[in-house]
């Protein structure tokens, strides 16, 4: 080619590249405006730089798209060509802009400014030195040191105590039950509320954590293992999952380390769900999502083969992830991809074995979960409330029942329709709390993945965005906003790819490209510093660490126990050391009653039913006698004052929050009719001696309850209370009440 033609071609190429960069920069700025709602320079309240007018981001976005098309007019498919070559530079310029704007000073930010800018600059300078001197060992060392430091910080914060805030307490209880009773789940639990169905291992995802760390639970007591489990999930399993996923996706060594570096600093809300809320089933599924995504995409690729190790890994990892039931919804685009490319998939070695293994491993628990947890009733429960509301036009009795039933169905928010304002508000909240590199560097990274992976990652990202931003108001009880946490974790792979390519061009790039690159690395390492602040409890994510004596309450209940049951007055939510009261049954092995031992209510609900509470002291005494209550624990002021003034209650112990009362007289028998004695109550069964052929005992009747000898049937006390009636018993015999086995419930659910 003549030199003049080469120069002409180069000029056209540079001109087209300049137009493309300018257009993509416009799109990046429109994204900043959309997610920030406008902004000012450096700190909030400074010089206004980005407009909040609705028309401005639309105009910028339109100009950007026109610029992309104009820069590729030579192609019959200009948009497609431009997307394939989405430049990195405009997105790095977005990182520079973000550093200069007030984004870092906004509340509930993971990388909280303004002081964090000093750390970002420091890490940027260190990155510049490392890249200039080509210190290949620096990145692996920095990542491993960061992960070890964060793990040590969390273990140091917990010390000899126990993570206990919110659902941490409940998961501790579930792990204790699983260690003792698995695989005989679900079961009848008489130690809580006179007999409940202990079934939430499936809905909460407790099984995936238990299986993943079963060797640790086998070696240690649950209380000793719990903090280690949480630490390993956050700073071991998640980075390893992302590192492996990056390897499967073909990222180089640096890209894999970048994926692991981004893992512990995806979002402030990630730590809220992991440490403050303690939803470990969701957390475990989230950590496995990038690995499963990469494996499934590889399996569906036309030319890539499946190794034996990948087959085993896929069966184990996908099963563990699916044990938190909502994760199946997150994987729906990949499942549909599997249906489309089924022929391609089943031609591969190990493909059929993977399918059969997943089917056989997951069908049993799905059937039991669906049958025991009444999933369809839960999903349509808000419709039930609406039906109750419609009964208000009928007679007074129906109205009263409808209102009472509606009050028992409680949610954080009422169900509604898609609301674009709420969607935008949710997107802004989550984008602020997330590591900004994840959404700034996602797009150029996706288009630099393997050709067969790009479409799947875009489809999955769009689906998770739809679930997490648009559907939460429609089904609030599902808490689908967590899908945005999923999206942030998946985005680590494309973002790591962008960082890898950026440092690959560092030595030959322009000054501004270099600044953007090292500033992005500064943000990545500043995320580690910010995560350390979370673990030291210096942010807006509070989590409770309690001493293992739990304020002396378990010892007091055991010491003053006179027999019968122990009742917690009022409404128990996070009133026991910042967590739920559920594990108390594990600590003391005594029967308890509370409004609810777990977090399944979001508004105040009194432990005493209305029909008893409305009759004052007489109704309360009747209820306590009915349930054979010997000790009463009060934590609310009105109940403390009420019981202190009642001669039927004698104070035996108090702490800063609780007062423990012993009833001066109570039946001290569980037999309402007939004669006999309860010999033992365990977490899964009741053993009693029958001195008569029939009896009624104050344990709740459930349809799956069975007896070793007697015939069981419900005995109605009120419309809402059904106790167990035993007939056809042999006098003097020992009878055991427990739930039906898992195998019988499985075949009952299938048939």
Coordinates of N, CA, C and O in Angstrom, one line a residue, residues 25-111:
X25 N -18.0 8.9 25.8 CA -17.8 9.9 27.0 C -19.2 10.5 27.3 O -19.5 10.6 28.5
X26 N -19.9 10.9 26.3 CA -21.3 11.4 26.5 C -22.2 10.5 27.2 O -22.9 10.8 28.1
X27 N -22.1 9.2 26.8 CA -22.9 8.2 27.4 C -22.5 8.0 28.9 O -23.4 7.8 29.8
X28 N -21.2 8.0 29.1 CA -20.7 7.8 30.5 C -21.3 8.9 31.4 O -21.7 8.7 32.5
X29 N -21.2 10.2 30.9 CA -21.7 11.3 31.7 C -23.2 11.2 31.8 O -23.7 11.6 32.9
X30 N -24.0 10.8 30.8 CA -25.4 10.6 31.0 C -25.7 9.6 32.1 O -26.6 9.7 32.9
X31 N -24.9 8.5 32.2 CA -25.0 7.5 33.2 C -24.7 8.1 34.6 O -25.5 7.9 35.6
X32 N -23.7 8.9 34.7 CA -23.4 9.6 35.9 C -24.6 10.5 36.4 O -24.9 10.5 37.6
X33 N -25.1 11.2 35.5 CA -26.2 12.1 35.8 C -27.4 11.3 36.3 O -28.1 11.6 37.2
X34 N -27.7 10.2 35.5 CA -28.9 9.4 35.9 C -28.8 8.8 37.3 O -29.7 8.8 38.0
X35 N -27.6 8.3 37.6 CA -27.4 7.6 38.9 C -27.1 8.5 40.0 O -27.3 8.2 41.2
X36 N -26.7 9.7 39.7 CA -26.4 10.7 40.8 C -27.5 11.7 41.1 O -27.6 12.2 42.1
X37 N -28.4 11.9 40.0 CA -29.4 12.9 40.2 C -28.8 14.3 40.1 O -29.4 15.2 40.7
X38 N -27.7 14.4 39.5 CA -27.0 15.7 39.5 C -25.9 15.7 40.5 O -25.8 14.8 41.3
X39 N -25.0 16.6 40.3 CA -23.8 16.6 41.2 C -23.1 17.9 41.3 O -23.3 18.8 40.4
X40 N -22.2 18.1 42.2 CA -21.4 19.2 42.4 C -19.9 18.8 42.5 O -19.6 17.6 42.7
X41 N -19.0 19.7 42.3 CA -17.6 19.4 42.3 C -17.1 19.2 43.7 O -17.5 19.9 44.6
X42 N -16.3 18.2 43.9 CA -15.6 17.8 45.1 C -16.4 17.4 46.3 O -16.4 16.3 46.8
X43 N -17.3 18.4 46.8 CA -18.1 18.1 48.0 C -19.5 18.5 47.7 O -19.8 19.3 46.8
X44 N -20.4 17.9 48.5 CA -21.8 18.2 48.3 C -22.1 19.7 48.7 O -21.6 20.2 49.7
X45 N -22.8 20.4 47.8 CA -23.0 21.8 48.0 C -22.0 22.7 47.4 O -22.1 23.9 47.5
X46 N -21.0 22.1 46.7 CA -20.1 22.9 46.0 C -20.6 23.4 44.6 O -21.8 23.5 44.4
X47 N -19.7 23.7 43.7 CA -20.0 24.3 42.4 C -20.8 23.2 41.6 O -20.3 22.1 41.4
X48 N -22.0 23.6 41.2 CA -22.8 22.6 40.4 C -22.2 22.3 39.1 O -21.9 23.2 38.3
X49 N -22.1 21.1 38.7 CA -21.4 20.7 37.5 C -22.3 19.8 36.6 O -22.3 20.0 35.4
X50 N -23.1 18.9 37.2 CA -24.0 18.1 36.4 C -25.4 18.5 36.7 O -25.8 18.7 37.8
X51 N -26.2 18.7 35.6 CA -27.6 19.2 35.8 C -28.5 18.0 36.2 O -28.3 16.9 35.8
X52 N -29.5 18.4 36.9 CA -30.5 17.3 37.3 C -31.7 17.4 36.4 O -32.6 16.6 36.6
X53 N -31.7 18.3 35.4 CA -32.8 18.4 34.5 C -33.0 17.1 33.8 O -32.0 16.4 33.3
X54 N -34.3 16.7 33.6 CA -34.5 15.4 33.0 C -34.1 15.4 31.5 O -33.7 14.3 31.0
X55 N -34.1 16.5 30.8 CA -33.9 16.6 29.4 C -32.4 16.5 29.1 O -32.0 16.0 28.1
X56 N -31.5 16.9 30.1 CA -30.1 16.9 29.8 C -29.5 15.5 29.6 O -28.8 15.3 28.6
X57 N -29.7 14.6 30.5 CA -29.2 13.3 30.3 C -29.7 12.6 29.0 O -29.0 11.8 28.4
X58 N -31.0 12.9 28.7 CA -31.5 12.3 27.5 C -30.8 12.9 26.3 O -30.5 12.1 25.3
X59 N -30.6 14.2 26.3 CA -29.9 14.8 25.1 C -28.5 14.3 25.0 O -28.0 14.0 23.9
X60 N -27.8 14.2 26.2 CA -26.4 13.7 26.1 C -26.4 12.2 25.6 O -25.5 11.8 24.8
X61 N -27.3 11.4 26.1 CA -27.3 10.0 25.7 C -27.6 9.9 24.2 O -27.0 9.1 23.5
X62 N -28.6 10.7 23.7 CA -28.9 10.7 22.3 C -27.7 11.1 21.4 O -27.4 10.5 20.4
X63 N -27.0 12.2 21.9 CA -25.8 12.7 21.1 C -24.7 11.6 21.1 O -24.0 11.4 20.1
X64 N -24.6 10.9 22.2 CA -23.6 9.8 22.3 C -23.9 8.7 21.3 O -23.0 8.2 20.6
X65 N -25.2 8.3 21.3 CA -25.5 7.2 20.4 C -25.4 7.6 18.9 O -24.9 6.9 18.1
X66 N -25.7 8.9 18.6 CA -25.5 9.4 17.3 C -24.1 9.4 16.9 O -23.6 9.1 15.8
X67 N -23.2 9.8 17.9 CA -21.8 9.8 17.7 C -21.2 8.4 17.4 O -20.4 8.3 16.5
X68 N -21.8 7.4 18.1 CA -21.3 6.1 17.8 C -21.7 5.6 16.4 O -20.8 5.1 15.7
X69 N -22.9 6.0 16.0 CA -23.3 5.6 14.6 C -22.5 6.4 13.6 O -22.0 5.8 12.6
X70 N -22.3 7.7 13.9 CA -21.5 8.5 12.9 C -20.1 8.1 12.7 O -19.5 8.2 11.7
X71 N -19.5 7.5 13.8 CA -18.1 7.1 13.7 C -17.9 5.8 13.0 O -16.8 5.4 12.7
X72 N -19.0 5.1 12.6 CA -18.9 3.9 11.9 C -19.9 3.8 10.7 O -20.5 2.8 10.4
X73 N -20.0 4.9 10.0 CA -20.9 5.0 8.8 C -20.5 4.0 7.7 O -21.3 3.7 6.8
X74 N -19.3 3.6 7.7 CA -18.8 2.7 6.6 C -19.4 1.3 6.7 O -19.3 0.5 5.8
X75 N -19.9 1.0 7.9 CA -20.4 -0.4 8.1 C -21.9 -0.5 7.9 O -22.7 0.4 8.2
X76 N -22.3 -1.7 7.4 CA -23.8 -1.9 7.3 C -24.4 -2.1 8.7 O -25.6 -1.9 8.8
X77 N -23.6 -2.5 9.7 CA -24.1 -2.7 11.0 C -23.3 -1.8 12.0 O -22.5 -2.3 12.7
X78 N -23.4 -0.5 11.9 CA -22.5 0.4 12.6 C -22.6 0.2 14.1 O -21.6 0.3 14.8
X79 N -23.8 0.1 14.6 CA -23.9 0.0 16.1 C -23.3 -1.3 16.6 O -22.6 -1.3 17.6
X80 N -23.5 -2.4 15.9 CA -22.9 -3.6 16.3 C -21.3 -3.5 16.3 O -20.7 -4.0 17.2
X81 N -20.8 -2.9 15.3 CA -19.3 -2.8 15.2 C -18.8 -1.9 16.3 O -17.8 -2.2 16.9
X82 N -19.5 -0.8 16.6 CA -19.1 0.1 17.7 C -19.1 -0.6 19.0 O -18.2 -0.4 19.8
X83 N -20.1 -1.4 19.3 CA -20.2 -2.1 20.6 C -19.1 -3.1 20.7 O -18.5 -3.2 21.8
X84 N -18.7 -3.7 19.6 CA -17.6 -4.7 19.7 C -16.3 -4.1 20.1 O -15.4 -4.7 20.6
X85 N -16.2 -2.8 19.8 CA -14.9 -2.1 20.1 C -15.1 -0.9 21.0 O -14.5 0.1 20.9
X86 N -16.0 -1.1 22.0 CA -16.3 -0.1 23.0 C -15.0 0.3 23.7 O -14.4 -0.5 24.3
X87 N -14.6 1.5 23.5 CA -13.2 2.0 24.0 C -13.2 2.0 25.5 O -14.2 2.3 26.2
X88 N -12.1 1.8 26.1 CA -11.9 1.9 27.6 C -11.7 3.3 28.0 O -12.2 3.7 29.1
X89 N -11.1 4.2 27.2 CA -10.7 5.5 27.7 C -11.9 6.3 28.2 O -11.7 7.0 29.3
X90 N -13.0 6.4 27.6 CA -14.1 7.2 28.1 C -14.6 6.7 29.5 O -15.0 7.5 30.3
X91 N -14.5 5.4 29.8 CA -14.9 4.9 31.1 C -13.9 5.3 32.1 O -14.2 5.5 33.3
X92 N -12.6 5.3 31.7 CA -11.6 5.7 32.7 C -11.7 7.2 33.0 O -11.5 7.7 34.1
X93 N -12.1 7.9 31.9 CA -12.4 9.4 32.2 C -13.6 9.5 33.2 O -13.6 10.5 34.0
X94 N -14.5 8.6 33.1 CA -15.6 8.6 34.1 C -15.1 8.4 35.5 O -15.6 9.0 36.4
X95 N -14.1 7.6 35.6 CA -13.5 7.3 37.0 C -12.9 8.6 37.5 O -13.0 9.0 38.6
X96 N -12.2 9.4 36.6 CA -11.6 10.7 37.0 C -12.7 11.6 37.4 O -12.5 12.4 38.4
X97 N -13.8 11.7 36.6 CA -14.9 12.6 36.9 C -15.5 12.3 38.2 O -15.8 13.1 39.0
X98 N -15.6 11.0 38.5 CA -16.2 10.5 39.8 C -15.4 11.0 40.9 O -15.9 11.3 42.0
X99 N -14.1 10.9 40.8 CA -13.2 11.3 41.8 C -13.3 12.8 42.1 O -13.2 13.2 43.3
X100 N -13.6 13.6 41.1 CA -13.7 15.0 41.3 C -15.1 15.5 41.7 O -15.2 16.6 42.2
X101 N -16.1 14.7 41.6 CA -17.4 15.1 42.0 C -17.7 14.8 43.4 O -16.9 14.2 44.1
X102 N -18.9 15.1 43.8 CA -19.3 14.9 45.2 C -19.8 13.5 45.5 O -20.3 13.3 46.6
X103 N -19.6 12.6 44.6 CA -20.1 11.2 44.7 C -19.6 10.6 46.0 O -20.4 9.9 46.7
X104 N -18.3 10.8 46.3 CA -17.7 10.1 47.4 C -18.2 10.7 48.8 O -17.9 10.1 49.8
X105 N -18.8 11.8 48.7 CA -19.2 12.5 50.0 C -20.7 12.2 50.3 O -21.2 12.7 51.3
X106 N -21.3 11.4 49.5 CA -22.8 11.1 49.7 C -22.9 10.0 50.7 O -22.1 9.1 50.9
X107 N -24.0 10.1 51.5 CA -24.2 9.1 52.6 C -24.4 7.7 52.0 O -24.8 7.4 50.9
X108 N -24.1 6.7 52.9 CA -24.2 5.3 52.7 C -23.4 4.9 51.5 O -23.8 4.1 50.6
X109 N -22.2 5.4 51.4 CA -21.2 5.1 50.3 C -20.2 4.1 50.8 O -19.8 4.2 52.0
X110 N -19.9 3.1 50.0 CA -18.8 2.2 50.4 C -17.5 2.9 50.6 O -16.9 2.8 51.6
X111 N -17.1 3.7 49.6 CA -15.9 4.4 49.6 C -16.3 5.8 50.1 O -16.5 6.7 49.2

